């Protein structure tokens, strides 16, 4: 089989102390980040007012768009799973995956959900139990049922379908057509060589912002929960100053991990992270109401599937309570903001898999694990609220960052499980930060798979500063606004990605032996790649 020479046409050069960056993307992104941090820290009131205004406009006028776009993403991925394109291999015809299934799933889960799942697994079901959607009365048995399936909905197929689209598009064009591993590469069928000019730069800049603010949102949530855990365990005071100090310390740990690269630091931390999370999951499952948890998992999964279509298109038109904008639109924006980060990271670790294997692995396995996690944590909290001594919902109303620890306090060995939970939050924090900074560095260096260390340090530190700026200028509300706004921008990019993928798939030789053949050469070669035009 003829080999194809690869030569990226994205201009990469030295800018100051940074040896290999794409100047338009790097400089533009860095300047906006610096301006945002300065605005958030030194003009706190103005920044908070701006965040509130942006969130109000988007949720009021564009909530329907978020619901529709995300449903399109799910529909496309399900169609793709059953389509004839499933046998296409993300790489050369006989290429084998770089990572085994356990390492692959560990990195998928750690990058895709991370801190947020720890933060919301108890707090969200309790919130919905108190104030449920669909005009259901709060603090009732019906409210408990709706609360659990709604939480499943926000963390289920829709989130992972978003990641499938971005990850698949990147992996397909990078490994199948030998283009740089950059968001712009997914648009070659639509833009041609213009991906190497300003249209491509703007696409990558949008991806940098989505990644940076999506990860910063998770870091902001995570540091609040770490603070709550340390307050519970050691009596450390809760406050902004402590949280900023925690961001500095944990960002330093994440930076050290990034410097060691994907195969060392990130992989090892992801594996440690998943083992600690499994240990915590098992501890709560055994020490908690085990039968109730399994019943919750089975029943809530059924209710989720039964109501999936209705929930996917519900915009609260008649009630007009603002619930959908505060919750579902926030989540869809958050997942879309995370999509460039998680999608690129998934693409980076998925070379050699087929389209069907990729889609099955990314869509269903993490979803089922997430449902199990929510059943264990949220189900245990709901059990104690409905059957036990209660008090968890009240704790959420008072301070949602303490919800996980209040739930664990209802179990035997609460000190041990609370310590373990804090370690899991910290490792999730670190894996989100180091994975995010690695992806941003790749985006700003023209898709280079192993960017220079000094650039990785810069973006790891930048993530920490953005998280600090968001906390200072509005806390949770600012974090939500950052996700919703950047998600809106990237949703348009994702819709165009689908069009581009479909256009490229039409050039594939679809037959029973497709996995043993080269992709059909397009009329114009992708990048500086010599595509063979004969048979193998």
GROMACS .gro file of C-alpha atoms in nm, residues 58-308:
model
  251
   58UNK     CA    1  -2.976   3.392   2.521
   59UNK     CA    2  -3.208   3.185   2.740
   60UNK     CA    3  -3.512   3.399   2.656
   61UNK     CA    4  -3.468   3.433   2.281
   62UNK     CA    5  -3.262   3.130   2.179
   63UNK     CA    6  -3.362   2.849   2.413
   64UNK     CA    7  -3.558   2.682   2.132
   65UNK     CA    8  -3.244   2.680   1.916
   66UNK     CA    9  -3.038   2.496   2.178
   67UNK     CA   10  -3.310   2.232   2.214
   68UNK     CA   11  -3.346   2.183   1.839
   69UNK     CA   12  -2.974   2.181   1.758
   70UNK     CA   13  -2.893   1.928   2.029
   71UNK     CA   14  -3.174   1.700   1.911
   72UNK     CA   15  -3.030   1.718   1.559
   73UNK     CA   16  -2.693   1.609   1.698
   74UNK     CA   17  -2.848   1.304   1.869
   75UNK     CA   18  -3.044   1.210   1.558
   76UNK     CA   19  -2.738   1.234   1.335
   77UNK     CA   20  -2.525   1.017   1.563
   78UNK     CA   21  -2.794   0.746   1.592
   79UNK     CA   22  -2.834   0.746   1.213
   80UNK     CA   23  -2.458   0.726   1.168
   81UNK     CA   24  -2.439   0.427   1.401
   82UNK     CA   25  -2.674   0.230   1.177
   83UNK     CA   26  -2.545   0.362   0.846
   84UNK     CA   27  -2.317   0.198   0.592
   85UNK     CA   28  -2.036   0.432   0.698
   86UNK     CA   29  -1.980   0.250   1.027
   87UNK     CA   30  -1.699   0.029   0.890
   88UNK     CA   31  -1.478   0.321   0.791
   89UNK     CA   32  -1.158   0.309   0.993
   90UNK     CA   33  -1.019   0.622   1.155
   91UNK     CA   34  -0.671   0.571   1.018
   92UNK     CA   35  -0.498   0.343   0.773
   93UNK     CA   36  -0.689   0.028   0.673
   94UNK     CA   37  -0.514  -0.217   0.906
   95UNK     CA   38  -0.420   0.025   1.183
   96UNK     CA   39  -0.477  -0.091   1.541
   97UNK     CA   40  -0.598   0.133   1.826
   98UNK     CA   41  -0.325   0.303   2.029
   99UNK     CA   42  -0.495   0.243   2.365
  100UNK     CA   43  -0.672  -0.060   2.513
  101UNK     CA   44  -1.039  -0.044   2.605
  102UNK     CA   45  -0.991   0.025   2.977
  103UNK     CA   46  -0.745   0.310   2.921
  104UNK     CA   47  -0.965   0.444   2.640
  105UNK     CA   48  -1.284   0.440   2.848
  106UNK     CA   49  -1.101   0.585   3.149
  107UNK     CA   50  -0.977   0.883   2.949
  108UNK     CA   51  -1.317   0.925   2.779
  109UNK     CA   52  -1.503   0.941   3.107
  110UNK     CA   53  -1.248   1.154   3.292
  111UNK     CA   54  -1.235   1.412   3.014
  112UNK     CA   55  -1.604   1.407   2.923
  113UNK     CA   56  -1.771   1.451   3.260
  114UNK     CA   57  -1.511   1.501   3.530
  115UNK     CA   58  -1.574   1.752   3.803
  116UNK     CA   59  -1.926   1.841   3.698
  117UNK     CA   60  -2.060   1.494   3.764
  118UNK     CA   61  -1.920   1.504   4.120
  119UNK     CA   62  -2.065   1.849   4.171
  120UNK     CA   63  -2.417   1.782   4.043
  121UNK     CA   64  -2.475   1.408   4.109
  122UNK     CA   65  -2.638   1.485   4.445
  123UNK     CA   66  -2.720   1.854   4.410
  124UNK     CA   67  -2.918   1.835   4.085
  125UNK     CA   68  -3.167   1.562   4.182
  126UNK     CA   69  -3.231   1.749   4.507
  127UNK     CA   70  -3.285   2.077   4.321
  128UNK     CA   71  -3.535   1.914   4.086
  129UNK     CA   72  -3.704   1.740   4.379
  130UNK     CA   73  -3.767   2.079   4.538
  131UNK     CA   74  -3.857   2.262   4.213
  132UNK     CA   75  -3.937   2.008   3.940
  133UNK     CA   76  -4.019   2.085   3.577
  134UNK     CA   77  -4.340   1.994   3.390
  135UNK     CA   78  -4.566   2.165   3.647
  136UNK     CA   79  -4.509   1.886   3.899
  137UNK     CA   80  -4.557   1.967   4.268
  138UNK     CA   81  -4.231   1.977   4.460
  139UNK     CA   82  -4.127   1.745   4.744
  140UNK     CA   83  -4.359   1.463   4.634
  141UNK     CA   84  -4.304   1.108   4.512
  142UNK     CA   85  -4.377   1.225   4.158
  143UNK     CA   86  -4.121   1.503   4.201
  144UNK     CA   87  -3.858   1.246   4.302
  145UNK     CA   88  -3.924   1.039   3.988
  146UNK     CA   89  -3.909   1.344   3.761
  147UNK     CA   90  -3.597   1.472   3.936
  148UNK     CA   91  -3.400   1.153   3.868
  149UNK     CA   92  -3.499   1.113   3.502
  150UNK     CA   93  -3.437   1.481   3.435
  151UNK     CA   94  -3.088   1.448   3.579
  152UNK     CA   95  -3.032   1.144   3.356
  153UNK     CA   96  -3.152   1.351   3.062
  154UNK     CA   97  -2.902   1.630   3.123
  155UNK     CA   98  -2.609   1.387   3.156
  156UNK     CA   99  -2.712   1.126   2.900
  157UNK     CA  100  -2.711   1.069   2.526
  158UNK     CA  101  -2.736   1.436   2.428
  159UNK     CA  102  -2.408   1.526   2.597
  160UNK     CA  103  -2.216   1.236   2.449
  161UNK     CA  104  -2.369   1.280   2.102
  162UNK     CA  105  -2.217   1.628   2.097
  163UNK     CA  106  -1.876   1.480   2.177
  164UNK     CA  107  -1.918   1.209   1.912
  165UNK     CA  108  -1.969   1.463   1.633
  166UNK     CA  109  -1.664   1.674   1.712
  167UNK     CA  110  -1.438   1.382   1.799
  168UNK     CA  111  -1.539   1.184   1.492
  169UNK     CA  112  -1.494   1.476   1.254
  170UNK     CA  113  -1.147   1.550   1.389
  171UNK     CA  114  -1.032   1.187   1.394
  172UNK     CA  115  -1.170   1.118   1.046
  173UNK     CA  116  -0.998   1.407   0.871
  174UNK     CA  117  -0.676   1.380   1.073
  175UNK     CA  118  -0.622   1.005   1.050
  176UNK     CA  119  -0.814   0.913   0.735
  177UNK     CA  120  -0.712   1.213   0.522
  178UNK     CA  121  -0.389   1.311   0.700
  179UNK     CA  122  -0.490   1.668   0.781
  180UNK     CA  123  -0.369   1.848   1.096
  181UNK     CA  124  -0.554   1.755   1.416
  182UNK     CA  125  -0.731   2.091   1.434
  183UNK     CA  126  -1.097   2.194   1.426
  184UNK     CA  127  -1.045   2.370   1.093
  185UNK     CA  128  -0.953   2.040   0.926
  186UNK     CA  129  -1.313   1.919   0.959
  187UNK     CA  130  -1.417   2.188   0.712
  188UNK     CA  131  -1.191   2.099   0.421
  189UNK     CA  132  -1.478   1.958   0.209
  190UNK     CA  133  -1.662   2.290   0.249
  191UNK     CA  134  -1.378   2.545   0.249
  192UNK     CA  135  -1.095   2.371   0.066
  193UNK     CA  136  -0.761   2.549   0.103
  194UNK     CA  137  -0.932   2.840   0.279
  195UNK     CA  138  -0.899   2.641   0.603
  196UNK     CA  139  -0.535   2.755   0.600
  197UNK     CA  140  -0.640   3.122   0.592
  198UNK     CA  141  -0.858   3.342   0.810
  199UNK     CA  142  -1.173   3.125   0.787
  200UNK     CA  143  -0.971   2.842   0.941
  201UNK     CA  144  -0.813   3.073   1.199
  202UNK     CA  145  -1.157   3.193   1.312
  203UNK     CA  146  -1.281   2.835   1.348
  204UNK     CA  147  -0.984   2.743   1.567
  205UNK     CA  148  -1.020   3.063   1.772
  206UNK     CA  149  -1.386   2.974   1.839
  207UNK     CA  150  -1.269   2.628   1.948
  208UNK     CA  151  -1.009   2.779   2.183
  209UNK     CA  152  -1.271   2.997   2.350
  210UNK     CA  153  -1.513   2.706   2.384
  211UNK     CA  154  -1.246   2.488   2.539
  212UNK     CA  155  -1.108   2.755   2.768
  213UNK     CA  156  -1.441   2.871   2.909
  214UNK     CA  157  -1.591   2.523   2.920
  215UNK     CA  158  -1.298   2.390   3.122
  216UNK     CA  159  -1.285   2.704   3.337
  217UNK     CA  160  -1.652   2.651   3.425
  218UNK     CA  161  -1.574   2.301   3.548
  219UNK     CA  162  -1.268   2.423   3.739
  220UNK     CA  163  -1.478   2.689   3.909
  221UNK     CA  164  -1.740   2.433   4.012
  222UNK     CA  165  -1.472   2.188   4.120
  223UNK     CA  166  -1.278   2.426   4.340
  224UNK     CA  167  -1.597   2.519   4.524
  225UNK     CA  168  -1.657   2.152   4.601
  226UNK     CA  169  -1.295   2.092   4.703
  227UNK     CA  170  -1.332   2.384   4.942
  228UNK     CA  171  -1.654   2.233   5.080
  229UNK     CA  172  -1.479   1.898   5.127
  230UNK     CA  173  -1.184   2.051   5.311
  231UNK     CA  174  -1.426   2.250   5.527
  232UNK     CA  175  -1.608   1.929   5.616
  233UNK     CA  176  -1.291   1.729   5.683
  234UNK     CA  177  -1.051   1.985   5.828
  235UNK     CA  178  -1.256   2.291   5.913
  236UNK     CA  179  -1.095   2.500   5.638
  237UNK     CA  180  -1.305   2.817   5.592
  238UNK     CA  181  -1.513   2.849   5.277
  239UNK     CA  182  -1.457   3.163   5.075
  240UNK     CA  183  -1.322   3.318   4.759
  241UNK     CA  184  -0.968   3.359   4.894
  242UNK     CA  185  -0.936   2.990   4.981
  243UNK     CA  186  -1.081   2.893   4.643
  244UNK     CA  187  -0.831   3.109   4.455
  245UNK     CA  188  -0.550   2.949   4.654
  246UNK     CA  189  -0.683   2.603   4.568
  247UNK     CA  190  -0.696   2.692   4.198
  248UNK     CA  191  -0.331   2.799   4.212
  249UNK     CA  192  -0.221   2.477   4.385
  250UNK     CA  193  -0.422   2.237   4.169
  251UNK     CA  194  -0.335   2.421   3.848
  252UNK     CA  195   0.030   2.371   3.943
  253UNK     CA  196  -0.029   1.996   3.977
  254UNK     CA  197  -0.210   1.991   3.643
  255UNK     CA  198   0.076   2.179   3.479
  256UNK     CA  199   0.322   1.916   3.602
  257UNK     CA  200   0.100   1.647   3.452
  258UNK     CA  201   0.075   1.826   3.118
  259UNK     CA  202   0.454   1.856   3.098
  260UNK     CA  203   0.490   1.478   3.104
  261UNK     CA  204   0.267   1.434   2.798
  262UNK     CA  205  -0.033   1.219   2.706
  263UNK     CA  206   0.121   0.874   2.744
  264UNK     CA  207   0.261   0.948   3.089
  265UNK     CA  208   0.094   1.216   3.299
  266UNK     CA  209  -0.251   1.241   3.143
  267UNK     CA  210  -0.293   0.865   3.095
  268UNK     CA  211  -0.170   0.780   3.445
  269UNK     CA  212  -0.382   1.048   3.611
  270UNK     CA  213  -0.691   0.937   3.416
  271UNK     CA  214  -0.638   0.577   3.525
  272UNK     CA  215  -0.582   0.682   3.889
  273UNK     CA  216  -0.887   0.905   3.865
  274UNK     CA  217  -1.112   0.627   3.738
  275UNK     CA  218  -0.989   0.378   4.001
  276UNK     CA  219  -1.055   0.627   4.282
  277UNK     CA  220  -1.397   0.705   4.136
  278UNK     CA  221  -1.481   0.333   4.112
  279UNK     CA  222  -1.370   0.287   4.473
  280UNK     CA  223  -1.597   0.572   4.586
  281UNK     CA  224  -1.884   0.436   4.376
  282UNK     CA  225  -1.843   0.088   4.524
  283UNK     CA  226  -1.820   0.224   4.879
  284UNK     CA  227  -2.145   0.420   4.850
  285UNK     CA  228  -2.315   0.129   4.671
  286UNK     CA  229  -2.222  -0.114   4.952
  287UNK     CA  230  -2.270   0.122   5.247
  288UNK     CA  231  -2.584   0.283   5.106
  289UNK     CA  232  -2.931   0.148   5.019
  290UNK     CA  233  -2.804  -0.107   4.765
  291UNK     CA  234  -3.138  -0.250   4.651
  292UNK     CA  235  -3.290   0.098   4.623
  293UNK     CA  236  -2.993   0.208   4.410
  294UNK     CA  237  -3.031  -0.080   4.164
  295UNK     CA  238  -3.406  -0.019   4.145
  296UNK     CA  239  -3.337   0.349   4.078
  297UNK     CA  240  -3.093   0.264   3.797
  298UNK     CA  241  -3.333   0.029   3.619
  299UNK     CA  242  -3.651   0.232   3.669
  300UNK     CA  243  -3.501   0.571   3.592
  301UNK     CA  244  -3.332   0.441   3.277
  302UNK     CA  245  -3.674   0.320   3.161
  303UNK     CA  246  -3.841   0.651   3.243
  304UNK     CA  247  -3.560   0.834   3.065
  305UNK     CA  248  -3.603   0.630   2.748
  306UNK     CA  249  -3.984   0.655   2.765
  307UNK     CA  250  -3.978   1.036   2.791
  308UNK     CA  251  -3.667   1.107   2.581
   0.00000   0.00000   0.00000
